[in-house]
Amino acid sequence: MSGHRYTLPALVGAVSFCFAAAVGAQVTANTHSPSNVGTTATTPSANAMNSQSASTNASNKVSASDRKFMEKAAQGGMAEVQLGKLATEKASADAVKQFGQRMVDDHGKANDQLKQVASEKGVTLPTHLDKKSQQEYDRLSKLSGSEFDQEYMKHMVSDHKKDVSEFKSEIKKAKDNDLKQWAQNTLPVLEEHLKLAQTDESIAKNEGKNNATKTSSTPSRKTGS
């Protein structure tokens, strides 16, 4: 009996130790189980939210004036491309057709560059013509021959004068350096377009005068009595 008195505390201690070890092992297993690991891993939805948040923050850094210029420039660029395509189809003078193709090529390239800048800033650009540009497109699409040439080139001169003025203004006041650089690179192209437009407008006017002269000088047929 005396032996059992001395070993009882030891047995109690051993049992306590085993129980504590078992509990510790269970906690460790739960911590590293697949279900618990998932709670600390980054999920796809979390990545999407982080990406959206980053885009929103980038967008918020763009000033209202810079954003407005980007949107207006995108609208204008789209209109130039669409009208240029129309000119390649409906113009009668080769010079006007060539000018239209130049608009498609140059403004298409500038539009792609602006989209890249806007994407990096988290700015969404318009993808359709605004009401005014659509009305101008519809008006010109109903014309043909020298009449189309004259009206199209007249619009191109007016439009590029505005573009050059607006780009010069943006270069001076732009807050975003990337946007400012894009405007600086695009301005010389617009200035060249304006010179070409003024030259081709004169060609179109002369074409119209020549056609009018030919029409007036053509004798009318008299019907026999």
Coordinates of C-alpha atoms in Angstrom, one line a residue:
M1 CA 0.0 0.0 0.0
S2 CA 2.8 2.4 0.8
G3 CA 4.0 2.0 -2.8
H4 CA 0.7 3.2 -4.2
R5 CA 0.8 6.3 -2.0
Y6 CA 4.0 7.4 -3.6
T7 CA 3.1 6.8 -7.3
L8 CA -0.4 8.4 -7.3
P9 CA 0.9 12.1 -7.8
A10 CA 3.2 10.9 -10.5
L11 CA 0.2 9.2 -12.3
V12 CA -1.9 12.4 -12.0
G13 CA 0.9 14.5 -13.4
A14 CA 1.5 12.1 -16.3
V15 CA -2.2 12.1 -17.2
S16 CA -2.3 16.0 -17.1
F17 CA 0.7 16.2 -19.4
C18 CA -0.7 13.8 -21.9
F19 CA -4.0 15.7 -22.0
A20 CA -2.2 19.1 -22.5
A21 CA -0.1 17.6 -25.3
A22 CA -3.2 16.2 -27.0
V23 CA -5.0 19.6 -26.8
G24 CA -1.9 21.3 -28.2
A25 CA -1.7 18.9 -31.1
Q26 CA -5.3 19.5 -32.0
V27 CA -4.9 23.3 -32.0
T28 CA -1.9 23.0 -34.2
A29 CA -3.7 20.7 -36.6
N30 CA -6.7 23.0 -36.9
T31 CA -4.4 26.0 -37.5
H32 CA -2.8 24.2 -40.5
S33 CA -5.9 22.5 -41.8
P34 CA -7.1 23.4 -45.4
S35 CA -10.2 25.2 -44.1
N36 CA -8.2 27.5 -41.9
V37 CA -5.4 28.1 -44.4
G38 CA -8.1 29.4 -46.8
T39 CA -9.0 32.1 -44.4
T40 CA -5.6 33.8 -44.6
A41 CA -4.9 33.2 -48.3
T42 CA -5.8 35.9 -50.9
T43 CA -8.9 34.8 -52.8
P44 CA -9.6 35.8 -56.5
S45 CA -12.4 38.1 -55.4
A46 CA -10.0 39.8 -53.0
N47 CA -7.6 40.3 -55.8
A48 CA -10.3 41.8 -58.0
M49 CA -11.4 44.2 -55.2
N50 CA -7.8 45.3 -54.7
S51 CA -7.4 45.9 -58.4
Q52 CA -10.6 47.9 -58.6
S53 CA -9.5 49.9 -55.5
A54 CA -6.2 50.6 -57.2
S55 CA -7.9 51.7 -60.4
T56 CA -10.3 54.0 -58.4
N57 CA -7.4 55.6 -56.5
A58 CA -5.5 56.2 -59.8
S59 CA -8.7 57.8 -61.3
N60 CA -9.1 60.0 -58.3
K61 CA -5.6 61.4 -58.8
V62 CA -6.5 62.8 -62.3
S63 CA -7.8 66.3 -62.0
A64 CA -11.2 67.2 -63.3
S65 CA -9.8 69.4 -66.1
D66 CA -7.4 66.7 -67.3
R67 CA -10.2 64.1 -67.3
K68 CA -12.5 66.4 -69.3
F69 CA -9.7 67.0 -71.8
M70 CA -9.1 63.3 -72.2
E71 CA -12.8 62.6 -72.8
K72 CA -13.1 65.4 -75.3
A73 CA -10.0 64.4 -77.1
A74 CA -11.2 60.9 -77.4
Q75 CA -14.5 62.0 -78.8
G76 CA -12.8 64.3 -81.3
G77 CA -10.3 61.6 -82.3
M78 CA -13.2 59.1 -83.0
A79 CA -15.0 61.6 -85.1
E80 CA -11.9 62.3 -87.2
V81 CA -11.5 58.6 -87.9
Q82 CA -15.1 58.1 -88.8
L83 CA -15.3 61.1 -91.0
G84 CA -12.0 60.2 -92.6
K85 CA -13.4 56.8 -93.6
L86 CA -16.4 58.5 -95.0
A87 CA -14.1 60.8 -97.1
T88 CA -12.2 57.8 -98.6
E89 CA -15.5 56.5 -99.8
K90 CA -17.4 59.7 -101.0
A91 CA -14.8 62.3 -101.9
S92 CA -14.3 63.0 -105.6
A93 CA -10.9 64.8 -105.4
D94 CA -7.9 62.5 -104.9
A95 CA -6.4 65.1 -102.5
V96 CA -9.5 64.9 -100.3
K97 CA -9.5 61.1 -100.3
Q98 CA -5.8 61.1 -99.3
F99 CA -6.5 63.6 -96.5
G100 CA -9.3 61.3 -95.2
Q101 CA -7.0 58.3 -95.1
R102 CA -4.4 60.4 -93.3
M103 CA -7.1 61.2 -90.6
V104 CA -7.8 57.5 -90.2
D105 CA -4.2 56.6 -89.8
D106 CA -2.9 59.5 -87.6
H107 CA -6.0 59.9 -85.3
G108 CA -6.3 56.1 -85.0
K109 CA -2.7 56.0 -83.7
A110 CA -3.2 59.0 -81.4
N111 CA -6.5 57.4 -80.1
D112 CA -4.7 54.2 -79.2
Q113 CA -2.0 56.1 -77.3
L114 CA -4.6 58.1 -75.4
K115 CA -6.4 54.9 -74.4
Q116 CA -3.2 53.6 -72.9
V117 CA -2.7 56.7 -70.9
A118 CA -6.3 56.7 -69.7
S119 CA -6.1 53.0 -68.8
E120 CA -3.1 53.6 -66.6
K121 CA -4.9 56.4 -64.9
G122 CA -8.1 54.5 -64.4
V123 CA -10.1 56.8 -66.6
T124 CA -12.9 55.4 -68.8
L125 CA -13.1 57.1 -72.2
P126 CA -16.2 57.3 -74.4
T127 CA -16.6 54.7 -77.1
H128 CA -19.3 56.3 -79.2
L129 CA -19.7 59.6 -81.1
D130 CA -21.4 62.4 -79.1
K131 CA -24.6 63.9 -80.5
K132 CA -22.9 66.8 -82.3
S133 CA -20.3 64.6 -84.0
Q134 CA -23.0 62.1 -85.1
Q135 CA -25.1 64.9 -86.6
E136 CA -22.2 66.2 -88.6
Y137 CA -21.4 62.6 -89.8
D138 CA -25.0 62.2 -90.8
R139 CA -25.1 65.5 -92.7
L140 CA -21.9 64.8 -94.6
S141 CA -23.0 61.2 -95.5
K142 CA -25.9 62.6 -97.5
L143 CA -23.5 64.7 -99.7
S144 CA -21.4 63.5 -102.7
G145 CA -18.9 64.7 -105.3
S146 CA -17.5 68.2 -105.1
E147 CA -20.2 69.2 -102.6
F148 CA -19.0 66.6 -100.1
D149 CA -15.4 67.7 -100.7
Q150 CA -16.1 71.3 -100.0
E151 CA -18.2 70.7 -96.9
Y152 CA -15.8 68.0 -95.4
M153 CA -12.7 70.1 -95.9
K154 CA -14.5 73.2 -94.5
H155 CA -15.3 71.2 -91.4
M156 CA -11.8 69.8 -91.1
V157 CA -10.3 73.3 -91.2
S158 CA -12.6 74.6 -88.5
D159 CA -12.2 71.5 -86.4
H160 CA -8.5 71.4 -86.5
K161 CA -8.2 75.1 -85.6
K162 CA -10.1 74.3 -82.4
D163 CA -8.0 71.2 -81.7
V164 CA -4.7 73.1 -82.0
S165 CA -6.0 75.8 -79.7
E166 CA -7.3 73.3 -77.1
F167 CA -4.1 71.2 -77.1
K168 CA -1.9 74.2 -76.7
S169 CA -4.0 75.2 -73.7
E170 CA -3.9 71.7 -72.2
I171 CA -0.1 71.6 -72.5
K172 CA 0.2 74.8 -70.4
K173 CA -2.2 73.8 -67.6
A174 CA -2.1 69.9 -67.6
K175 CA -1.4 68.5 -64.1
D176 CA -0.8 65.0 -65.3
N177 CA 2.7 64.6 -66.8
D178 CA 1.8 61.6 -69.0
L179 CA -1.2 63.4 -70.5
K180 CA 0.9 66.5 -71.0
Q181 CA 3.5 64.4 -72.9
W182 CA 0.8 62.9 -75.1
A183 CA -0.6 66.3 -75.9
Q184 CA 2.9 67.6 -76.8
N185 CA 3.5 64.7 -79.1
T186 CA 0.1 65.0 -80.8
L187 CA 0.1 68.8 -81.3
P188 CA 2.6 68.9 -84.2
V189 CA 0.5 66.3 -86.0
L190 CA -2.6 68.4 -85.6
E191 CA -0.8 71.5 -86.8
E192 CA 0.3 69.6 -89.9
H193 CA -3.3 68.4 -90.4
L194 CA -4.5 72.0 -90.3
K195 CA -2.1 73.1 -93.0
L196 CA -3.1 70.2 -95.2
A197 CA -6.8 70.9 -94.6
Q198 CA -6.4 74.6 -95.6
T199 CA -4.7 73.5 -98.8
D200 CA -7.2 70.8 -99.6
E201 CA -10.1 73.2 -98.9
S202 CA -8.8 75.4 -101.7
I203 CA -8.6 72.5 -104.0
A204 CA -12.1 71.5 -103.2
K205 CA -13.4 75.0 -103.8
N206 CA -11.7 75.2 -107.1
E207 CA -13.1 71.8 -108.0
G208 CA -16.6 73.1 -107.2
K209 CA -16.1 76.3 -109.3
N210 CA -14.8 74.2 -112.3
N211 CA -17.8 71.9 -112.1
A212 CA -20.2 74.9 -111.9
T213 CA -18.5 76.5 -114.9
K214 CA -18.8 73.3 -116.9
T215 CA -22.4 73.0 -116.0
S216 CA -23.2 76.5 -117.0
S217 CA -21.3 76.3 -120.3
T218 CA -22.9 73.1 -121.4
P219 CA -25.6 74.1 -124.0
S220 CA -29.0 72.8 -123.3
R221 CA -30.7 70.6 -125.9
K222 CA -33.6 72.0 -127.7
T223 CA -36.5 69.8 -128.4
G224 CA -37.7 69.7 -132.0
S225 CA -41.0 71.4 -132.8

